[in-house]
């Protein structure tokens, strides 16, 4: 705790220079540093406290204006996991007054509203009566015991979610979507918060005060992961991680992780690896050991923590030159896949079989609808359909039948999402461009989810970027059996869509009729164009 003589010296110095003076004392009673600063700005060594241990330092400082421990003192105690922090009241002409001390409490301590316990003030001559060593040992034993109990119950990473609201009308919906993304990646969401910030802080987005609150939440809820709904720069992620001590993931990295988890085929895995490398390449500077996070997940078959799954390249080939070589190799491999898809498209054109591309927001029910169209109840014909985001990454084609048209090829595509990461869009562009070879688009909308109109518009924006917005389109309002009747009626009126329930195979006949009309119209237009071409050719002959 220090000695009465040291306390008197600090009080005299603080009074003389009219500033706070701090000393850092280790567990052997040695003074390691002296700082003319408050507790938050005091000079601290690089602290490498273990998860179940404290830092091993006691901070003693003098307040020239008097008063008990400040909010900054207590924040320094908590954020640096100090053994204790003490403040000497030095307002009486440099004579030391009462000494105020606080120490941390274990997470989940009954009867404690804060992260710390403030002890009653004592006179300066009693400063060394308190047995801080025994208190610290007991506290670390409690923390370790609580950690063992929590670890035995915890089977998934526990995450805090932060979505920043800059005035968007759909900010709450974005937070819910972030929660669903985290769940799909395998995290347990223990806390989520929508933070309004008109202007973002350059380094931390939300400011130091809010990060302290989030750190406290993580401490009490035993969370080790902080996920931001905004894309973070490398410097921002490092600064937030240094301030909180938590693992930091942004929305883009979370989506990439889900793609790595669900990638099944060789081509899908190559595309995911390409996207991950493009995402990580500009973040190499200063990333250090974090680069190994996506070095050995092995795709969907392996476990691993969120942000650690990936293609399995050792440390992601840290050298930039080698990463560039890997990028070139992957792009060439994917070019081969594009050629194979081109051959399949030409084969379908020769057979003159109409193609319907099923597009839509992720988890709208596209794969379930494909199974309903093709009556695929069992594998291998059945397509994977799961109540998760991005369950399907590999485009899958199945043959069905529509009265009045005959055989039809239905192609299930990668699910879309608002603000789809650019690296993923680039990696999957060849796959997505196959949509343009369809005769008709079937746009599947989850009519039961709030914000169906915004999700429909998000898909249309992606289709517009790909140049497919003017293609003949039929809208299927899926999950109609779970939708609110009034909301469903509004969507039918707004989109002209057909209400269906792919899970219950309800409305499939009406949807096939709408597709038959759209395909028939396309075929009549093609026939008219061919006839016109023949007439022009005849004139030239």
Coordinates of C-alpha atoms in Angstrom, one line a residue:
X1 CA 0.0 0.0 0.0
X2 CA 3.0 2.3 0.6
X3 CA 4.2 4.0 3.7
X4 CA 3.1 7.1 5.7
X5 CA 6.4 8.8 4.7
X6 CA 5.8 8.2 1.0
X7 CA 2.3 9.6 1.3
X8 CA 3.5 12.7 3.0
X9 CA 6.1 13.3 0.3
X10 CA 3.5 12.9 -2.5
X11 CA 1.1 15.3 -0.7
X12 CA 3.9 17.9 -0.3
X13 CA 4.9 17.6 -4.0
X14 CA 1.3 17.8 -5.2
X15 CA 0.7 20.9 -3.2
X16 CA 3.9 22.6 -4.3
X17 CA 3.4 22.1 -8.1
X18 CA -0.5 22.2 -7.9
X19 CA -0.8 19.0 -9.9
X20 CA -1.5 15.4 -9.2
X21 CA 1.6 13.2 -8.5
X22 CA 1.4 9.4 -8.9
X23 CA 3.7 6.5 -8.1
X24 CA 3.4 2.9 -9.2
X25 CA 4.3 0.3 -6.6
X26 CA 4.8 -3.4 -7.3
X27 CA 3.9 -6.3 -4.9
X28 CA 7.4 -6.2 -3.3
X29 CA 6.8 -2.5 -2.3
X30 CA 9.2 -1.1 -4.8
X31 CA 8.4 2.2 -6.6
X32 CA 8.6 1.6 -10.3
X33 CA 7.6 4.9 -11.7
X34 CA 6.8 8.5 -10.7
X35 CA 4.4 10.6 -12.9
X36 CA 3.2 14.1 -12.7
X37 CA -0.3 13.1 -13.8
X38 CA -3.6 11.8 -12.7
X39 CA -4.3 8.0 -12.4
X40 CA -5.5 7.7 -16.0
X41 CA -2.4 9.4 -17.4
X42 CA 0.1 7.8 -15.0
X43 CA 3.1 6.0 -16.5
X44 CA 2.4 2.3 -16.5
X45 CA 4.6 -0.6 -17.8
X46 CA 3.4 -2.9 -20.5
X47 CA 0.9 -4.9 -18.5
X48 CA 0.5 -8.6 -19.5
X49 CA -2.0 -9.7 -16.9
X50 CA -3.5 -13.2 -17.5
X51 CA -7.2 -13.6 -17.7
X52 CA -7.4 -14.7 -14.1
X53 CA -4.8 -12.4 -12.6
X54 CA -4.4 -8.8 -11.8
X55 CA -1.6 -6.5 -13.1
X56 CA 0.5 -6.7 -9.9
X57 CA 0.7 -3.0 -9.3
X58 CA -0.8 -0.5 -6.8
X59 CA -1.2 3.1 -7.9
X60 CA -0.8 5.7 -5.2
X61 CA -1.4 9.4 -6.0
X62 CA -2.1 12.7 -4.3
X63 CA -5.0 15.1 -5.1
X64 CA -3.9 18.7 -4.5
X65 CA -7.5 19.8 -4.6
X66 CA -8.6 17.1 -2.2
X67 CA -11.6 14.8 -2.5
X68 CA -12.1 11.1 -2.8
X69 CA -11.3 8.8 -5.8
X70 CA -12.5 10.3 -9.1
X71 CA -14.2 8.5 -12.0
X72 CA -10.9 8.6 -13.8
X73 CA -9.1 6.9 -10.9
X74 CA -11.7 4.1 -10.9
X75 CA -11.5 3.7 -14.7
X76 CA -7.8 3.4 -14.5
X77 CA -8.2 0.7 -11.8
X78 CA -10.6 -1.3 -13.9
X79 CA -9.1 -0.9 -17.4
X80 CA -5.6 -1.7 -16.3
X81 CA -6.6 -4.5 -13.8
X82 CA -4.5 -2.9 -11.1
X83 CA -4.3 -4.5 -7.6
X84 CA -5.6 -1.3 -6.1
X85 CA -5.7 2.5 -6.6
X86 CA -5.3 5.0 -3.6
X87 CA -5.8 8.8 -3.5
X88 CA -4.4 11.0 -0.8
X89 CA -6.3 14.1 0.1
X90 CA -3.6 16.8 -0.1
X91 CA -5.6 20.1 0.0
X92 CA -4.6 21.1 3.6
X93 CA -1.3 23.0 2.7
X94 CA 0.4 19.9 1.6
X95 CA -0.5 18.0 4.8
X96 CA -1.8 14.5 3.9
X97 CA -5.5 14.0 4.8
X98 CA -7.6 10.8 4.5
X99 CA -6.4 8.1 2.1
X100 CA -9.1 6.6 -0.2
X101 CA -8.6 3.1 -1.7
X102 CA -10.5 0.9 -4.1
X103 CA -9.9 -2.6 -5.5
X104 CA -11.6 -4.7 -8.1
X105 CA -14.4 -7.2 -7.4
X106 CA -14.8 -10.5 -9.3
X107 CA -17.5 -10.5 -12.1
X108 CA -20.9 -11.4 -10.8
X109 CA -20.2 -10.4 -7.2
X110 CA -23.5 -10.2 -5.3
X111 CA -24.3 -6.8 -3.7
X112 CA -21.8 -4.9 -5.8
X113 CA -23.2 -2.4 -8.4
X114 CA -19.8 -1.4 -9.8
X115 CA -16.7 -3.2 -10.9
X116 CA -14.8 -2.2 -7.8
X117 CA -15.2 -1.9 -4.0
X118 CA -14.3 1.4 -2.4
X119 CA -12.9 1.0 1.1
X120 CA -13.6 3.5 4.0
X121 CA -11.0 6.3 4.1
X122 CA -8.2 5.9 6.7
X123 CA -5.8 8.4 8.2
X124 CA -2.4 8.5 6.5
X125 CA -0.6 6.8 9.5
X126 CA -2.8 3.7 9.0
X127 CA -2.1 3.4 5.2
X128 CA 0.1 0.3 5.7
X129 CA -2.3 -1.4 8.1
X130 CA -4.3 -2.8 5.2
X131 CA -3.0 -6.2 4.0
X132 CA -3.2 -5.6 0.3
X133 CA -1.3 -8.8 -0.5
X134 CA -3.8 -11.0 1.2
X135 CA -6.7 -9.1 -0.5
X136 CA -5.1 -9.5 -3.9
X137 CA -4.5 -13.3 -3.4
X138 CA -8.1 -13.8 -2.3
X139 CA -9.4 -11.8 -5.2
X140 CA -7.4 -13.7 -7.8
X141 CA -8.5 -17.0 -6.3
X142 CA -12.1 -15.8 -6.6
X143 CA -11.6 -14.7 -10.2
X144 CA -10.0 -18.0 -11.2
X145 CA -12.7 -20.0 -9.5
X146 CA -15.4 -18.0 -11.2
X147 CA -13.6 -18.4 -14.5
X148 CA -13.4 -22.2 -14.2
X149 CA -17.1 -22.3 -13.5
X150 CA -18.0 -20.1 -16.4
X151 CA -15.7 -22.0 -18.8
X152 CA -17.3 -25.3 -18.0
X153 CA -20.7 -23.8 -18.9
X154 CA -19.5 -21.9 -21.9
X155 CA -19.6 -23.8 -25.2
X156 CA -19.5 -20.8 -27.5
X157 CA -17.9 -17.4 -27.7
X158 CA -19.8 -14.7 -25.9
X159 CA -20.2 -11.5 -27.9
X160 CA -21.1 -7.9 -27.5
X161 CA -22.6 -6.2 -30.5
X162 CA -22.4 -2.5 -31.4
X163 CA -24.3 -0.9 -34.3
X164 CA -23.7 2.8 -34.8
X165 CA -26.7 4.9 -35.7
X166 CA -25.8 7.9 -37.8
X167 CA -29.4 8.7 -38.6
X168 CA -30.3 5.7 -40.8
X169 CA -34.0 4.8 -40.7
X170 CA -33.1 1.1 -40.6
X171 CA -30.5 1.2 -37.8
X172 CA -32.4 -1.1 -35.5
X173 CA -33.0 -3.6 -38.3
X174 CA -29.2 -3.5 -39.0
X175 CA -28.5 -4.3 -35.4
X176 CA -30.9 -7.3 -35.5
X177 CA -29.2 -8.5 -38.7
X178 CA -25.8 -8.2 -37.1
X179 CA -27.2 -10.4 -34.2
X180 CA -28.3 -13.0 -36.7
X181 CA -24.9 -12.9 -38.4
X182 CA -23.2 -13.5 -35.1
X183 CA -25.5 -16.4 -34.3
X184 CA -24.9 -17.9 -37.7
X185 CA -21.1 -17.6 -37.1
X186 CA -21.5 -19.6 -33.8
X187 CA -21.4 -16.8 -31.2
X188 CA -23.7 -16.3 -28.2
X189 CA -24.9 -12.7 -28.2
X190 CA -25.0 -11.6 -24.6
X191 CA -25.5 -7.9 -25.2
X192 CA -26.2 -5.6 -28.1
X193 CA -26.4 -1.8 -28.2
X194 CA -27.4 0.8 -30.8
X195 CA -25.2 3.8 -30.3
X196 CA -26.2 7.1 -31.8
X197 CA -23.2 9.1 -33.2
X198 CA -23.8 11.8 -35.8
X199 CA -20.0 12.2 -36.1
X200 CA -17.7 9.2 -35.6
X201 CA -14.5 9.4 -33.5
X202 CA -11.5 9.0 -35.7
X203 CA -9.8 6.3 -33.7
X204 CA -12.4 4.4 -31.8
X205 CA -15.7 5.4 -33.6
X206 CA -17.6 5.6 -30.3
X207 CA -15.1 7.4 -27.9
X208 CA -13.1 6.3 -24.9
X209 CA -16.0 6.6 -22.4
X210 CA -18.3 4.3 -24.4
X211 CA -15.4 1.8 -24.8
X212 CA -15.0 1.8 -21.0
X213 CA -18.7 1.0 -20.6
X214 CA -18.4 -1.9 -23.1
X215 CA -15.4 -3.2 -21.3
X216 CA -17.3 -3.2 -18.1
X217 CA -20.2 -5.0 -19.8
X218 CA -17.8 -7.7 -21.1
X219 CA -16.3 -8.1 -17.7
X220 CA -19.6 -8.8 -16.0
X221 CA -21.1 -10.9 -18.8
X222 CA -17.9 -12.9 -19.4
X223 CA -17.7 -11.8 -23.0
X224 CA -14.5 -11.9 -25.0
X225 CA -15.6 -10.7 -28.4
X226 CA -16.8 -7.3 -29.5
X227 CA -18.4 -7.1 -33.0
X228 CA -19.0 -3.8 -34.8
X229 CA -21.7 -3.3 -37.4
X230 CA -19.4 -0.9 -39.3
X231 CA -16.3 -1.8 -41.2
X232 CA -13.2 -1.0 -39.2
X233 CA -9.8 0.1 -40.5
X234 CA -6.7 -1.7 -39.3
X235 CA -5.7 1.2 -37.0
X236 CA -9.2 1.5 -35.6
X237 CA -9.4 -2.2 -34.7
X238 CA -6.0 -2.1 -33.0
X239 CA -6.9 1.0 -31.0
X240 CA -10.2 -0.5 -29.9
X241 CA -8.6 -3.8 -29.0
X242 CA -5.9 -2.0 -27.0
X243 CA -8.5 0.0 -25.1
X244 CA -10.8 -2.9 -24.3
X245 CA -8.6 -6.0 -24.2
X246 CA -11.3 -7.8 -26.3
X247 CA -11.1 -9.5 -29.6
X248 CA -12.5 -7.1 -32.2
X249 CA -14.4 -8.2 -35.3
X250 CA -16.2 -6.0 -37.8
X251 CA -19.2 -6.9 -40.0
X252 CA -17.1 -7.6 -43.1
X253 CA -14.9 -10.0 -41.2
X254 CA -17.9 -11.7 -39.7
X255 CA -19.5 -12.3 -43.1
X256 CA -16.2 -13.6 -44.5
X257 CA -16.0 -16.0 -41.5
X258 CA -19.5 -17.3 -42.2
X259 CA -18.6 -17.8 -45.8
X260 CA -15.6 -19.8 -44.7
X261 CA -17.7 -21.8 -42.3
X262 CA -20.3 -22.7 -45.0
X263 CA -18.1 -23.1 -48.1
X264 CA -18.5 -26.7 -49.3
X265 CA -17.3 -27.1 -52.9
X266 CA -13.7 -26.5 -54.1
X267 CA -14.7 -23.4 -56.0
X268 CA -16.6 -21.9 -53.1
X269 CA -13.5 -22.4 -50.8
X270 CA -11.2 -20.8 -53.4
X271 CA -13.6 -17.8 -53.7
X272 CA -13.8 -17.4 -49.9
X273 CA -10.0 -17.6 -49.6
X274 CA -9.6 -15.0 -52.3
X275 CA -12.0 -12.6 -50.5
X276 CA -10.2 -13.2 -47.2
X277 CA -6.8 -12.5 -48.7
X278 CA -8.0 -9.3 -50.3
X279 CA -9.6 -8.2 -47.0
X280 CA -6.4 -9.0 -45.0
X281 CA -3.8 -7.6 -47.5
X282 CA -4.2 -3.9 -46.6
X283 CA -4.4 -4.9 -42.9
X284 CA -1.0 -6.6 -42.8
X285 CA 0.8 -3.6 -41.4
X286 CA 0.9 -4.0 -37.6
X287 CA -1.5 -6.9 -37.5
X288 CA 1.1 -9.1 -36.0
X289 CA -0.1 -12.4 -34.5
X290 CA -3.7 -11.6 -35.5
X291 CA -2.9 -12.8 -39.0
X292 CA -2.8 -16.3 -37.8
X293 CA -6.5 -16.1 -36.9
X294 CA -7.7 -17.3 -40.3
X295 CA -4.8 -19.6 -40.8
X296 CA -6.3 -23.0 -40.1
X297 CA -10.0 -23.2 -39.8
X298 CA -10.4 -25.6 -42.7
X299 CA -13.8 -24.3 -43.8
X300 CA -17.1 -25.7 -42.7
X301 CA -15.8 -29.0 -41.4
X302 CA -13.6 -27.5 -38.7
X303 CA -14.4 -25.6 -35.5
X304 CA -12.4 -22.7 -34.2
X305 CA -13.2 -19.3 -32.9
X306 CA -15.0 -16.6 -34.9
X307 CA -12.5 -14.8 -37.1
X308 CA -10.1 -17.8 -37.1
X309 CA -11.7 -19.9 -39.8
X310 CA -10.1 -20.0 -43.2
X311 CA -8.4 -21.8 -46.0
X312 CA -5.5 -23.2 -44.0
X313 CA -2.5 -21.3 -45.4
X314 CA 0.2 -21.0 -42.7
X315 CA -0.1 -17.6 -41.1
X316 CA -1.8 -16.4 -44.3
X317 CA 1.7 -16.2 -46.0
X318 CA 2.5 -13.0 -44.2
X319 CA 4.8 -11.7 -46.8
X320 CA 3.0 -9.4 -49.3
X321 CA 4.8 -10.8 -52.3
X322 CA 3.7 -14.3 -51.4
X323 CA 0.2 -13.2 -50.8
X324 CA 0.2 -11.5 -54.3
X325 CA 1.4 -14.8 -55.7
X326 CA -1.4 -16.7 -53.9
X327 CA -4.0 -14.2 -55.2
X328 CA -2.8 -14.7 -58.8
X329 CA -3.0 -18.5 -58.4
X330 CA -6.5 -18.3 -57.0
X331 CA -7.7 -16.1 -59.8
X332 CA -6.4 -18.5 -62.4
X333 CA -8.1 -21.4 -60.6
X334 CA -11.4 -19.6 -60.6
X335 CA -11.0 -18.7 -64.3
X336 CA -11.1 -22.5 -65.0
X337 CA -14.4 -22.7 -63.1
X338 CA -15.8 -19.9 -65.2
X339 CA -15.0 -21.8 -68.4
X340 CA -16.7 -24.9 -67.0
X341 CA -19.8 -22.9 -66.2
X342 CA -19.7 -21.4 -69.7
X343 CA -19.7 -24.9 -71.2
X344 CA -22.8 -25.9 -69.1
X345 CA -24.6 -22.7 -70.2
X346 CA -23.9 -23.5 -73.9
X347 CA -25.2 -27.0 -73.4
X348 CA -28.4 -25.6 -71.9
X349 CA -28.8 -23.2 -74.8
X350 CA -28.4 -26.0 -77.3
X351 CA -31.1 -28.0 -75.6
X352 CA -33.3 -24.8 -75.5
X353 CA -34.3 -25.3 -71.9
X354 CA -35.5 -22.2 -70.1
X355 CA -33.5 -21.1 -67.0
X356 CA -34.9 -19.5 -63.9
X357 CA -32.4 -18.0 -61.5
X358 CA -33.6 -17.8 -57.9
X359 CA -32.3 -14.6 -56.3
X360 CA -33.0 -12.9 -53.0
X361 CA -31.8 -11.8 -49.6
X362 CA -30.0 -14.3 -47.5
X363 CA -32.3 -16.7 -45.5
X364 CA -35.3 -15.7 -47.5
X365 CA -36.0 -19.3 -48.3
X366 CA -34.5 -19.7 -51.8
X367 CA -33.2 -23.3 -51.3
X368 CA -36.4 -24.4 -49.7
X369 CA -38.3 -23.1 -52.6
X370 CA -36.0 -24.9 -55.0
X371 CA -36.7 -28.1 -53.2
X372 CA -40.4 -27.5 -53.4
X373 CA -40.2 -26.8 -57.2
X374 CA -38.2 -30.0 -57.9
X375 CA -40.0 -32.2 -55.3
X376 CA -36.6 -33.0 -53.8
X377 CA -37.4 -34.5 -50.5
X378 CA -34.3 -36.6 -50.0
X379 CA -30.5 -36.3 -50.8
X380 CA -28.7 -36.2 -53.2
X381 CA -31.3 -34.2 -55.1
X382 CA -32.4 -32.2 -52.1
X383 CA -30.5 -28.8 -51.7
X384 CA -29.3 -27.8 -48.2
X385 CA -31.9 -25.5 -46.6
X386 CA -31.2 -24.1 -43.2
X387 CA -32.5 -21.3 -41.0
X388 CA -29.1 -19.5 -41.2
X389 CA -27.6 -16.7 -43.2
X390 CA -25.5 -17.8 -46.2
X391 CA -26.3 -21.5 -45.8
X392 CA -25.9 -21.8 -49.6
X393 CA -22.7 -20.5 -51.3
X394 CA -22.4 -22.7 -54.3
X395 CA -24.9 -22.1 -57.2
X396 CA -27.0 -25.3 -57.6
X397 CA -29.1 -26.2 -60.6
X398 CA -32.0 -28.6 -60.6
X399 CA -34.5 -29.5 -63.4
X400 CA -38.2 -29.0 -62.7
X401 CA -41.3 -28.9 -64.8
X402 CA -43.8 -26.1 -65.5
X403 CA -47.1 -26.8 -67.3
X404 CA -47.3 -25.2 -70.7
X405 CA -43.5 -24.7 -70.8
X406 CA -42.0 -28.2 -70.1
X407 CA -38.6 -28.8 -68.5
X408 CA -37.1 -25.8 -66.7
X409 CA -33.7 -25.4 -65.1
X410 CA -34.0 -23.7 -61.6
X411 CA -30.7 -22.3 -60.3
X412 CA -30.2 -21.4 -56.7
X413 CA -27.7 -18.5 -56.1
X414 CA -25.7 -17.0 -53.3
X415 CA -27.9 -15.1 -50.9
X416 CA -27.5 -11.3 -51.0
X417 CA -27.2 -8.9 -48.0
X418 CA -27.2 -5.1 -47.8
X419 CA -23.7 -3.6 -48.1
X420 CA -22.3 -6.9 -49.3
X421 CA -18.5 -6.6 -48.7
X422 CA -16.8 -5.6 -51.9
X423 CA -14.1 -8.3 -51.6
X424 CA -16.9 -11.0 -51.6
X425 CA -18.7 -9.3 -54.5
X426 CA -15.5 -9.4 -56.5
X427 CA -14.7 -13.0 -55.6
X428 CA -18.2 -14.3 -56.4
X429 CA -18.7 -12.0 -59.5
X430 CA -18.2 -14.9 -61.9
X431 CA -20.8 -16.9 -60.0
X432 CA -23.2 -14.0 -59.8
X433 CA -22.8 -13.2 -63.5
X434 CA -24.4 -16.5 -64.3
X435 CA -27.7 -14.9 -63.2
X436 CA -27.6 -12.9 -66.5
X437 CA -27.9 -16.1 -68.5
X438 CA -31.3 -16.9 -67.1
X439 CA -34.5 -16.2 -69.0
X440 CA -36.4 -15.1 -65.9
X441 CA -35.4 -14.0 -62.4
X442 CA -37.4 -15.4 -59.4
X443 CA -36.9 -12.8 -56.6
X444 CA -37.7 -14.5 -53.3
X445 CA -38.7 -12.1 -50.5
X446 CA -39.1 -13.0 -46.8
X447 CA -42.6 -11.5 -46.3
X448 CA -42.7 -12.4 -42.6
X449 CA -39.6 -10.4 -41.6
X450 CA -39.8 -6.7 -40.7
X451 CA -38.3 -4.5 -43.4
X452 CA -39.1 -6.8 -46.3
X453 CA -39.2 -3.7 -48.6
X454 CA -35.7 -2.6 -47.6
X455 CA -34.3 -6.1 -48.2
X456 CA -36.0 -6.2 -51.6
X457 CA -34.4 -2.9 -52.5
X458 CA -31.0 -4.0 -51.3
X459 CA -31.2 -7.0 -53.7
X460 CA -32.3 -4.8 -56.5
X461 CA -29.3 -2.5 -55.9
X462 CA -26.9 -5.5 -56.2
X463 CA -28.7 -6.6 -59.4
X464 CA -28.4 -3.1 -60.8
X465 CA -24.6 -3.1 -60.0
X466 CA -24.4 -6.4 -61.9
X467 CA -26.4 -5.0 -64.8
X468 CA -29.5 -7.3 -64.3
X469 CA -32.1 -5.0 -63.0
X470 CA -34.1 -4.9 -66.3
X471 CA -34.4 -8.7 -66.6
X472 CA -37.9 -10.2 -66.5
X473 CA -38.7 -10.9 -62.8
X474 CA -41.3 -12.7 -60.8
X475 CA -41.5 -11.8 -57.1
X476 CA -42.3 -14.7 -54.6
X477 CA -43.5 -13.4 -51.2
X478 CA -42.2 -16.4 -49.2
X479 CA -43.2 -17.4 -45.6
X480 CA -46.7 -15.8 -46.3
X481 CA -48.2 -18.2 -43.7
X482 CA -46.2 -16.4 -41.0
X483 CA -46.6 -12.9 -42.3
X484 CA -49.0 -10.3 -40.8
X485 CA -52.1 -10.2 -43.2
X486 CA -52.0 -6.4 -43.5
X487 CA -48.2 -6.3 -44.2
X488 CA -48.6 -9.1 -46.7
X489 CA -51.4 -7.3 -48.6
X490 CA -49.2 -4.2 -48.8
X491 CA -46.3 -6.2 -50.2
X492 CA -48.6 -7.8 -52.8
X493 CA -49.9 -4.4 -53.8
X494 CA -46.4 -2.9 -53.9
X495 CA -44.5 -5.7 -55.7
X496 CA -47.2 -7.6 -57.5
X497 CA -45.7 -10.7 -55.9
X498 CA -47.2 -14.1 -55.4
X499 CA -47.6 -15.2 -51.8
X500 CA -46.2 -18.7 -51.1
X501 CA -44.9 -20.9 -48.3
X502 CA -42.0 -22.9 -49.6
X503 CA -41.9 -24.9 -46.4
X504 CA -45.5 -26.0 -46.7
X505 CA -45.5 -26.1 -50.5
X506 CA -48.4 -23.6 -50.5
X507 CA -48.9 -21.2 -53.4
X508 CA -46.4 -23.2 -55.6
X509 CA -49.0 -23.7 -58.4
X510 CA -49.8 -20.0 -58.6
X511 CA -46.1 -19.2 -58.6
X512 CA -45.5 -21.7 -61.5
X513 CA -48.3 -20.0 -63.4
X514 CA -46.6 -16.6 -63.0
X515 CA -43.3 -18.1 -64.1
X516 CA -45.0 -19.7 -67.1
X517 CA -46.4 -16.4 -68.2
X518 CA -43.0 -14.7 -67.8
X519 CA -41.1 -17.4 -69.6
X520 CA -43.8 -17.5 -72.4
X521 CA -43.4 -13.8 -72.9
X522 CA -39.6 -14.1 -73.1
X523 CA -40.0 -16.9 -75.6
X524 CA -42.4 -14.9 -77.8
X525 CA -40.0 -12.0 -77.8
X526 CA -37.2 -14.2 -78.8
X527 CA -39.2 -15.7 -81.6
X528 CA -40.2 -12.3 -82.8
X529 CA -36.5 -11.2 -82.8
X530 CA -35.5 -14.3 -84.7
X531 CA -38.2 -13.7 -87.2
X532 CA -37.1 -10.1 -87.6
X533 CA -33.5 -11.2 -88.1
X534 CA -34.6 -13.7 -90.8
X535 CA -36.5 -11.0 -92.6
X536 CA -33.5 -8.6 -92.5
X537 CA -31.2 -11.4 -93.7
X538 CA -33.6 -12.2 -96.6
X539 CA -33.6 -8.6 -97.7
X540 CA -29.8 -8.6 -97.9
X541 CA -29.8 -11.9 -99.9

